[in-house]
Short mmCIF file of C-alpha atoms in Angstrom, two decimals:
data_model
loop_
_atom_site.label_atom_id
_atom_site.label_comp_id
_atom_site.label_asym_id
_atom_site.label_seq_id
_atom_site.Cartn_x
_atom_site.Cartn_y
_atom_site.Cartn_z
CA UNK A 1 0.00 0.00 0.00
CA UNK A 2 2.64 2.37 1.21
CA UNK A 3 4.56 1.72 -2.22
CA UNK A 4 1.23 2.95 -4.50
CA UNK A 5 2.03 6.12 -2.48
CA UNK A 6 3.24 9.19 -3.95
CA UNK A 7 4.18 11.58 -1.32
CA UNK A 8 8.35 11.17 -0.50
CA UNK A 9 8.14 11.87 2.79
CA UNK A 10 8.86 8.91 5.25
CA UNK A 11 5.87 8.48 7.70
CA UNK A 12 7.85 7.60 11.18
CA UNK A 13 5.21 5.04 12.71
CA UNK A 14 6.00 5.76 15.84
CA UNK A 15 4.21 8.95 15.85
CA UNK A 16 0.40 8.48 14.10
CA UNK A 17 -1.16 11.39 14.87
CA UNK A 18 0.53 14.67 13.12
CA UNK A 19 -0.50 17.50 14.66
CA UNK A 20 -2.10 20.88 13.28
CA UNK A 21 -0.34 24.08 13.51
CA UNK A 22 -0.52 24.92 16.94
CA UNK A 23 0.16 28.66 17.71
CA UNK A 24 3.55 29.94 17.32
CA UNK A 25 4.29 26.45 15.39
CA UNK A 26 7.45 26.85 13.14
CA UNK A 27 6.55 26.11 9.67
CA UNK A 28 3.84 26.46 7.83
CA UNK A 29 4.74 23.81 4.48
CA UNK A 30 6.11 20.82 5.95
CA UNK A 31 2.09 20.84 8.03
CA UNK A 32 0.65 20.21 4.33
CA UNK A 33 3.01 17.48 3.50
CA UNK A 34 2.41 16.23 6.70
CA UNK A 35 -1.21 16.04 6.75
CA UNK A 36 -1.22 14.33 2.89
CA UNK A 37 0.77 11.46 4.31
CA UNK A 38 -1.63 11.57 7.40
CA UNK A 39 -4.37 10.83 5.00
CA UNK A 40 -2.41 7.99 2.95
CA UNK A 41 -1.61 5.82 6.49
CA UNK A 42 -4.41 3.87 7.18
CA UNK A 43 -5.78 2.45 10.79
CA UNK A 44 -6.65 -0.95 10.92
CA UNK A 45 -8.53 -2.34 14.03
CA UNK A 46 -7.56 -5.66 14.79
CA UNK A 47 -9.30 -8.14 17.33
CA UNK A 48 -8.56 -11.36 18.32
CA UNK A 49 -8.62 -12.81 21.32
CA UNK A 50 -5.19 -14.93 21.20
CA UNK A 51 -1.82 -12.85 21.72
CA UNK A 52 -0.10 -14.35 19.32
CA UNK A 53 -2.75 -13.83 16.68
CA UNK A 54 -2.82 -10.14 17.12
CA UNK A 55 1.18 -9.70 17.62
CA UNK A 56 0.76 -11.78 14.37
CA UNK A 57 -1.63 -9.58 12.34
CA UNK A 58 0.07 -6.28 13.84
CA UNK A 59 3.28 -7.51 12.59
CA UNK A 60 2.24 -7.79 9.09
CA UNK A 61 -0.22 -4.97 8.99
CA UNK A 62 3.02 -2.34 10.32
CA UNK A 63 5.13 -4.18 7.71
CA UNK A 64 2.38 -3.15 5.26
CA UNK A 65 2.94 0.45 6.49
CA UNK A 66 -0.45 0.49 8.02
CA UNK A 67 -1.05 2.11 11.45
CA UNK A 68 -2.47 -0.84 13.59
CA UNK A 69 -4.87 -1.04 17.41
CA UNK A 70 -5.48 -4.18 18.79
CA UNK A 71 -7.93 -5.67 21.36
CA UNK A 72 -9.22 -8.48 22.72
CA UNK A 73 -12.46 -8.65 21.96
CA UNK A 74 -15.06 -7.78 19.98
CA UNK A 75 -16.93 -6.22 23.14
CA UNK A 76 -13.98 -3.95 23.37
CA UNK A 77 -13.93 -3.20 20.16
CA UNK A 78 -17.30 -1.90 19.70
CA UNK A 79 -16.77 0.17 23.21
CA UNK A 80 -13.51 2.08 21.68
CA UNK A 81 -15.53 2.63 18.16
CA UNK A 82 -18.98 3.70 19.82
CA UNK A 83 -17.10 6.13 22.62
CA UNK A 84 -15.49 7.87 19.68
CA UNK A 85 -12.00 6.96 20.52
CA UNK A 86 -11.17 5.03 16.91
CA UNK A 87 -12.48 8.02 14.53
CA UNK A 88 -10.68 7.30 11.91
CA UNK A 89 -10.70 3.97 11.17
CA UNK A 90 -10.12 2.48 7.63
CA UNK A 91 -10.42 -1.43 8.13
CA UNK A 92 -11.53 -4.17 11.04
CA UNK A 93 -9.73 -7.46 10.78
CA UNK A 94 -11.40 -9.97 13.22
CA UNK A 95 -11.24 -13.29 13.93
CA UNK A 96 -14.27 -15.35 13.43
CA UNK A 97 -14.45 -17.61 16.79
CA UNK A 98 -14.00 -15.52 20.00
CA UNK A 99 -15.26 -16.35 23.67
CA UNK A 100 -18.36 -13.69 23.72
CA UNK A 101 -19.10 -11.85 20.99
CA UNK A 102 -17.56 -13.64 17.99
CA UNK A 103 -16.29 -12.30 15.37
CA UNK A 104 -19.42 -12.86 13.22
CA UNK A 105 -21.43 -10.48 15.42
CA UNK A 106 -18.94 -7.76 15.47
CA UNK A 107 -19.81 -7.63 11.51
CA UNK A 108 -23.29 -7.45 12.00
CA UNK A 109 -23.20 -5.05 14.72
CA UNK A 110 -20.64 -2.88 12.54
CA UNK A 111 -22.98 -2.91 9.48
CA UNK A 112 -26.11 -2.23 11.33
CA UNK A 113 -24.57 0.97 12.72
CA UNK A 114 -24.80 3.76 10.85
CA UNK A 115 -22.11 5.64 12.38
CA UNK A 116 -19.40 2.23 11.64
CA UNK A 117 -20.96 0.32 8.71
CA UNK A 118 -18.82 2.53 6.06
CA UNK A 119 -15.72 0.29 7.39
CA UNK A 120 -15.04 -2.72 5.56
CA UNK A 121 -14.78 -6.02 7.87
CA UNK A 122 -12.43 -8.71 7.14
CA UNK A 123 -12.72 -12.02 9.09
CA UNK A 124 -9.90 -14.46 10.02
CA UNK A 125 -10.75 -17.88 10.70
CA UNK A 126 -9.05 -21.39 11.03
CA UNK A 127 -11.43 -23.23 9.88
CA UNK A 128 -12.55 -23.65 6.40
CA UNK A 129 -16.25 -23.50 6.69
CA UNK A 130 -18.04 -22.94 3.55
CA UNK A 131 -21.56 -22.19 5.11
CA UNK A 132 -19.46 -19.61 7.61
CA UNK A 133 -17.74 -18.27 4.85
CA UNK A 134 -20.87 -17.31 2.79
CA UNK A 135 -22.85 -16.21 5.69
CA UNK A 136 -20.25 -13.59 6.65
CA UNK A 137 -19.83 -12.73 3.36
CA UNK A 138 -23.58 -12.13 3.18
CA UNK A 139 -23.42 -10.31 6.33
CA UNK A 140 -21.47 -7.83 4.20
CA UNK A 141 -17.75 -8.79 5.06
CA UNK A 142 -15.62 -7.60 2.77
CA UNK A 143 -13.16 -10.84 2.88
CA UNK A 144 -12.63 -13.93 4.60
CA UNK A 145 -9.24 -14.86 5.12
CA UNK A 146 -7.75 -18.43 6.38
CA UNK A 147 -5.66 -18.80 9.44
CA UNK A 148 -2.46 -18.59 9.70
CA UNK A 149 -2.39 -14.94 7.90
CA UNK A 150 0.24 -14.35 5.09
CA UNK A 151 1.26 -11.32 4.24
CA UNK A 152 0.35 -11.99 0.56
CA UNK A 153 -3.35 -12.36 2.10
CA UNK A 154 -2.82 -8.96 4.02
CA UNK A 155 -1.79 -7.23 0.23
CA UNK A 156 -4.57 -8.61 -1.47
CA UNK A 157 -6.85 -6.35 0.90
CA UNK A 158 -5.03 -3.41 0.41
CA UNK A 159 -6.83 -1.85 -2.41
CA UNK A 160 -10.51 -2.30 -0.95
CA UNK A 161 -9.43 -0.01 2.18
CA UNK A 162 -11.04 3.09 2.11
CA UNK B 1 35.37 -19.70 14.14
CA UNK B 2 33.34 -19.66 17.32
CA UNK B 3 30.78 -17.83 14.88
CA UNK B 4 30.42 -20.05 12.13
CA UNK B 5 30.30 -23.27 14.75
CA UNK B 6 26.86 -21.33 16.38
CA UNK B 7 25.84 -20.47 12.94
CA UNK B 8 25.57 -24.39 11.79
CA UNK B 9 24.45 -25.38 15.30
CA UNK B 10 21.76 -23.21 14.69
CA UNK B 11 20.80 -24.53 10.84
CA UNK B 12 21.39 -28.12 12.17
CA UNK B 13 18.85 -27.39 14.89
CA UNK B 14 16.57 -25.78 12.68
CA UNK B 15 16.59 -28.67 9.94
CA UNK B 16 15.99 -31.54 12.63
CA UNK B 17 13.01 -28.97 13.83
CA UNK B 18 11.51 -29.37 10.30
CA UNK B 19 12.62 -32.47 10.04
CA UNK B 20 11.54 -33.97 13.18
CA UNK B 21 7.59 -32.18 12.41
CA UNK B 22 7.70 -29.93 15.11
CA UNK B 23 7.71 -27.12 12.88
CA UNK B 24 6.69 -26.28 9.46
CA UNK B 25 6.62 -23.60 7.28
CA UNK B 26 4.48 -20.68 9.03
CA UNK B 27 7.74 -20.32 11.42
CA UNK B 28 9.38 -19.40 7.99
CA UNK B 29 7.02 -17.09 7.72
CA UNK B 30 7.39 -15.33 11.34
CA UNK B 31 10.75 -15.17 10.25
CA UNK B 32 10.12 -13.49 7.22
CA UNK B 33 8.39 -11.34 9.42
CA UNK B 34 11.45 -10.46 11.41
CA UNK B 35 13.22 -6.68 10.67
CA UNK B 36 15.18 -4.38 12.07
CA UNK B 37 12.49 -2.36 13.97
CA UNK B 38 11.15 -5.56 15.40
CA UNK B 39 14.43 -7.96 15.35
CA UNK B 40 13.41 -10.57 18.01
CA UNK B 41 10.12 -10.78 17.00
CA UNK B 42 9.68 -14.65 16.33
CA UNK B 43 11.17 -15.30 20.21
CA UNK B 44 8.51 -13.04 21.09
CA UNK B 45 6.03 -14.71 19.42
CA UNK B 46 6.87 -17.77 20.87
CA UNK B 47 7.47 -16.62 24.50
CA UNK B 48 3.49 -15.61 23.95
CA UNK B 49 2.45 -18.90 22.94
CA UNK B 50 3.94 -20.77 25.75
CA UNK B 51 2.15 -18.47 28.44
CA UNK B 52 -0.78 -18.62 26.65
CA UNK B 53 -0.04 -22.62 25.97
CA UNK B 54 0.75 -23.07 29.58
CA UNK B 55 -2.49 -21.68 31.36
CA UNK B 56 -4.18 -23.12 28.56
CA UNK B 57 -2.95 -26.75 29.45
CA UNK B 58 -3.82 -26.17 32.96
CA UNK B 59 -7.09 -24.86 32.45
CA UNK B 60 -8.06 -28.02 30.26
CA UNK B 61 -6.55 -29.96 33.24
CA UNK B 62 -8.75 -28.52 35.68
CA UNK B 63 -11.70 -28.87 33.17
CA UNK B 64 -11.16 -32.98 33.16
CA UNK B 65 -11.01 -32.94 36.68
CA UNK B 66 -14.41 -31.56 36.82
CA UNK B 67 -17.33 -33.64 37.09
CA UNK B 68 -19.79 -34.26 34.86
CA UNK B 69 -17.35 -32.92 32.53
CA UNK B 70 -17.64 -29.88 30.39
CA UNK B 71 -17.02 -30.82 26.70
CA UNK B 72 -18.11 -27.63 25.03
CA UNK B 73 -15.48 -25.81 27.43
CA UNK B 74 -12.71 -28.58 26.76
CA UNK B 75 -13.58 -27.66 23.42
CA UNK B 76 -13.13 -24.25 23.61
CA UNK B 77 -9.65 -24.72 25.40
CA UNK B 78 -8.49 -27.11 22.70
CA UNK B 79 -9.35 -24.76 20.25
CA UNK B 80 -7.39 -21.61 21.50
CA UNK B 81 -4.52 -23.97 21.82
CA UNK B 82 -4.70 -25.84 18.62
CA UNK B 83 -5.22 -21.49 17.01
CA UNK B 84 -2.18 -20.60 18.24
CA UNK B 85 -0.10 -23.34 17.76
CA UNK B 86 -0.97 -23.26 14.07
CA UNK B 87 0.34 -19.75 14.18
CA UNK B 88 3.59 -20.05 15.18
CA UNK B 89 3.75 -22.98 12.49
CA UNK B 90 3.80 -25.86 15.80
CA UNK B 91 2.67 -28.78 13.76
CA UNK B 92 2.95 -31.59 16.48
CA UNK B 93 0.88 -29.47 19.18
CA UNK B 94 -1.42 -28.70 16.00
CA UNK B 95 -1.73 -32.56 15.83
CA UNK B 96 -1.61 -33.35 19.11
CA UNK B 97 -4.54 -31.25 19.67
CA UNK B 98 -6.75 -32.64 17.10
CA UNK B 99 -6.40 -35.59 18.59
CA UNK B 100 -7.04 -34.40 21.92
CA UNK B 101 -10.79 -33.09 20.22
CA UNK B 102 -11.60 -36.17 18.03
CA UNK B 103 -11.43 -38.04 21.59
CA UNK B 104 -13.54 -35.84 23.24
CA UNK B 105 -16.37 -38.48 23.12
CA UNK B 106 -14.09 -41.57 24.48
CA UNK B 107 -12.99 -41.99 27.86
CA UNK B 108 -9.07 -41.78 26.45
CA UNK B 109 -8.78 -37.96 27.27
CA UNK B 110 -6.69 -38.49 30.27
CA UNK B 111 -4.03 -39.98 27.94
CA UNK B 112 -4.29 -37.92 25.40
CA UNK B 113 -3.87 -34.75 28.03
CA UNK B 114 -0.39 -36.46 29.07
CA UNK B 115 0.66 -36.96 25.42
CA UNK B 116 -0.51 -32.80 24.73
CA UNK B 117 1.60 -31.79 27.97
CA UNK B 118 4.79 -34.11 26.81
CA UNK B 119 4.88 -32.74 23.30
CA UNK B 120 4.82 -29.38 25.21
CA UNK B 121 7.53 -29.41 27.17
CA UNK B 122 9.82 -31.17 24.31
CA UNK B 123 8.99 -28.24 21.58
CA UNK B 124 9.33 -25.68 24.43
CA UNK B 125 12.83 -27.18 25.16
CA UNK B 126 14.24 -26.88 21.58
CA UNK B 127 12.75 -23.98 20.87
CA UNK B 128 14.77 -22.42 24.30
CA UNK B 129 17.82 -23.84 23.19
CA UNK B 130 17.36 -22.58 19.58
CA UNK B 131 16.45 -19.42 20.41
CA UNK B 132 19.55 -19.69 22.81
CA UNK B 133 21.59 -19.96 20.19
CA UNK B 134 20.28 -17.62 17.81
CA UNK B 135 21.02 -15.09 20.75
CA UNK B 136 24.69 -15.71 20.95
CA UNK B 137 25.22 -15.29 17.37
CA UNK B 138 23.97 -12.08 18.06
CA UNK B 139 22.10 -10.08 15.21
CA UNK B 140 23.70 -10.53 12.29
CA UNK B 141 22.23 -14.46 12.20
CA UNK B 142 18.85 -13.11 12.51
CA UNK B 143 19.19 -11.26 9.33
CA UNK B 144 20.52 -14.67 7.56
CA UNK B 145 18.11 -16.51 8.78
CA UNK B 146 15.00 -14.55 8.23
CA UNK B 147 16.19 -14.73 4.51
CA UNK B 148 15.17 -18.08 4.37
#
């Protein structure tokens, strides 16, 4: 993703959020620049309930450039997008079978909001369940991927995020 | 000298891993994964699989001790462990664990539990002593390695 784009300016990932010219600020160009490569790093949301999963999926998303939160659960999840505190969000990658809320319900619950349902939902899963696969894929996922997660899988995605 | 000794301890090791089934190719993979901003990442990834592993194994312990026992949780327990074992490419415990669920309905889990917990404690040993070794030969292996 990061290679389709064309600002030159290297996006440190330790530091997300560039800020807006705060009074007395120094420069006034380098802010622009800034804020077009703001706009070009996208946020993925990943949740999965296993810690190697999501140091896993965070591994390859960061490789991929992509700026990366993970939780737990899908119940956390939905907390940190309805209090506001993910706003900009481009992508949820969740894993189908979770203790609680499974991944399945997160979807539905993200496309029956209509503050969320703009954000495209991949699910991860380990097993290769056709009637699961269609279902979510009715449920208006936007991909279903196969555990364990390549990177390849993680490129494919790429273009569909917003 | 010393160097190149560690270096084909540490390819030996890895080809009797592979060889032996207690890894396959996803650990390739995690090493692919492997850079310079996160350079120990595949140790890391396994030092989170064996605390996760561990409780998990003692959980399912405590769930076979129980009473009329509580298949859909044993199942549940399995299933988290089989997950990530997959992910760090852990083929036996993969195995081991699919056994574990397709004798669920016999009376043969106790045995199976005792084979899960052995093939534990072996893959945890080599992977300590490979991960050992890849720490000695210091950073510079990692790099040849994760080529691979």
């Amino acid at each position: 993703m990061a290679a389709a784009a064309p600002s030159p300016a290297p996006v440190p990932s330790s530091s997300p959020k560039v800020a807006s010219p705060k009074a007395g600020d120094r420069k006034v160009v380098p802010v622009t620049v800034a804020e077009e490569v703001v706009l070009e790093e996208k946020h993925v949301l990943a949740v999965d309930d296993s810690s190697v999963d999501r140091a896993i999926i965070a591994k390859i998303l960061r490789s991929s450039k992509y700026r990366v939160t993970t939780v737990e659960s899908a119940t956390r999840a939905l907390e940190l997008l309805g209090l506001g505190l993910l706003p900009d969000v481009n992508m949820i990658i969740t894993d189908y079978w979770m203790p609680g809320m499974t991944g399945y319900e997160l979807l539905k619950r993200v496309k029956e909001s209509s503050k969320l349902k703009e954000i495209p939902v991949v699910i991860m899963s380990s097993e290769n369940v056709p009637n699961r696969i269609s279902r979510c894929l009715e449920e208006g996922a936007e991909d279903f991927l196969l555990k364990p997660v390549r990177p390849s899988d993680v490129s494919r995605l790429c273009n569909r995020i917003r | 000298m010393e160097y190149s000794n560690l270096r084909r301890q540490i390819i030996c090791m890895k080809k009797s891993l592979f060889d032996q089934g207690y890894l396959d190719e996803q650990f390739n993979q995690l090493e692919e994964l492997q850079d310079e901003s996160s350079p120990n990442f595949v140790e890391e990834v396994v030092v989170l699989f064996f605390n996760d592993s561990s409780r998990l194994l003692t959980n399912i312990e405590q769930t076979l001790e129980k009473y009329p026992q509580d298949f859909y949780q044993l199942d549940s327990l399995v299933h988290q462990l089989k997950g990530s074992g997959t992910s760090i490419g852990a083929i036996r415990m993969k195995n081991e664990c699919s056994v574990f669920k397709a004798h669920c309905n016999d009376k043969s889990l106790e045995g199976s539990l005792q084979k899960m917990k052995r093939e534990h404690a072996t893959l945890k040993k080599k992977l300590e002593t490979y991960f050992q070794l890849m720490r000695q030969a210091g950073p510079r292996e990692r790099a040849v390695n994760s080529r691979k």
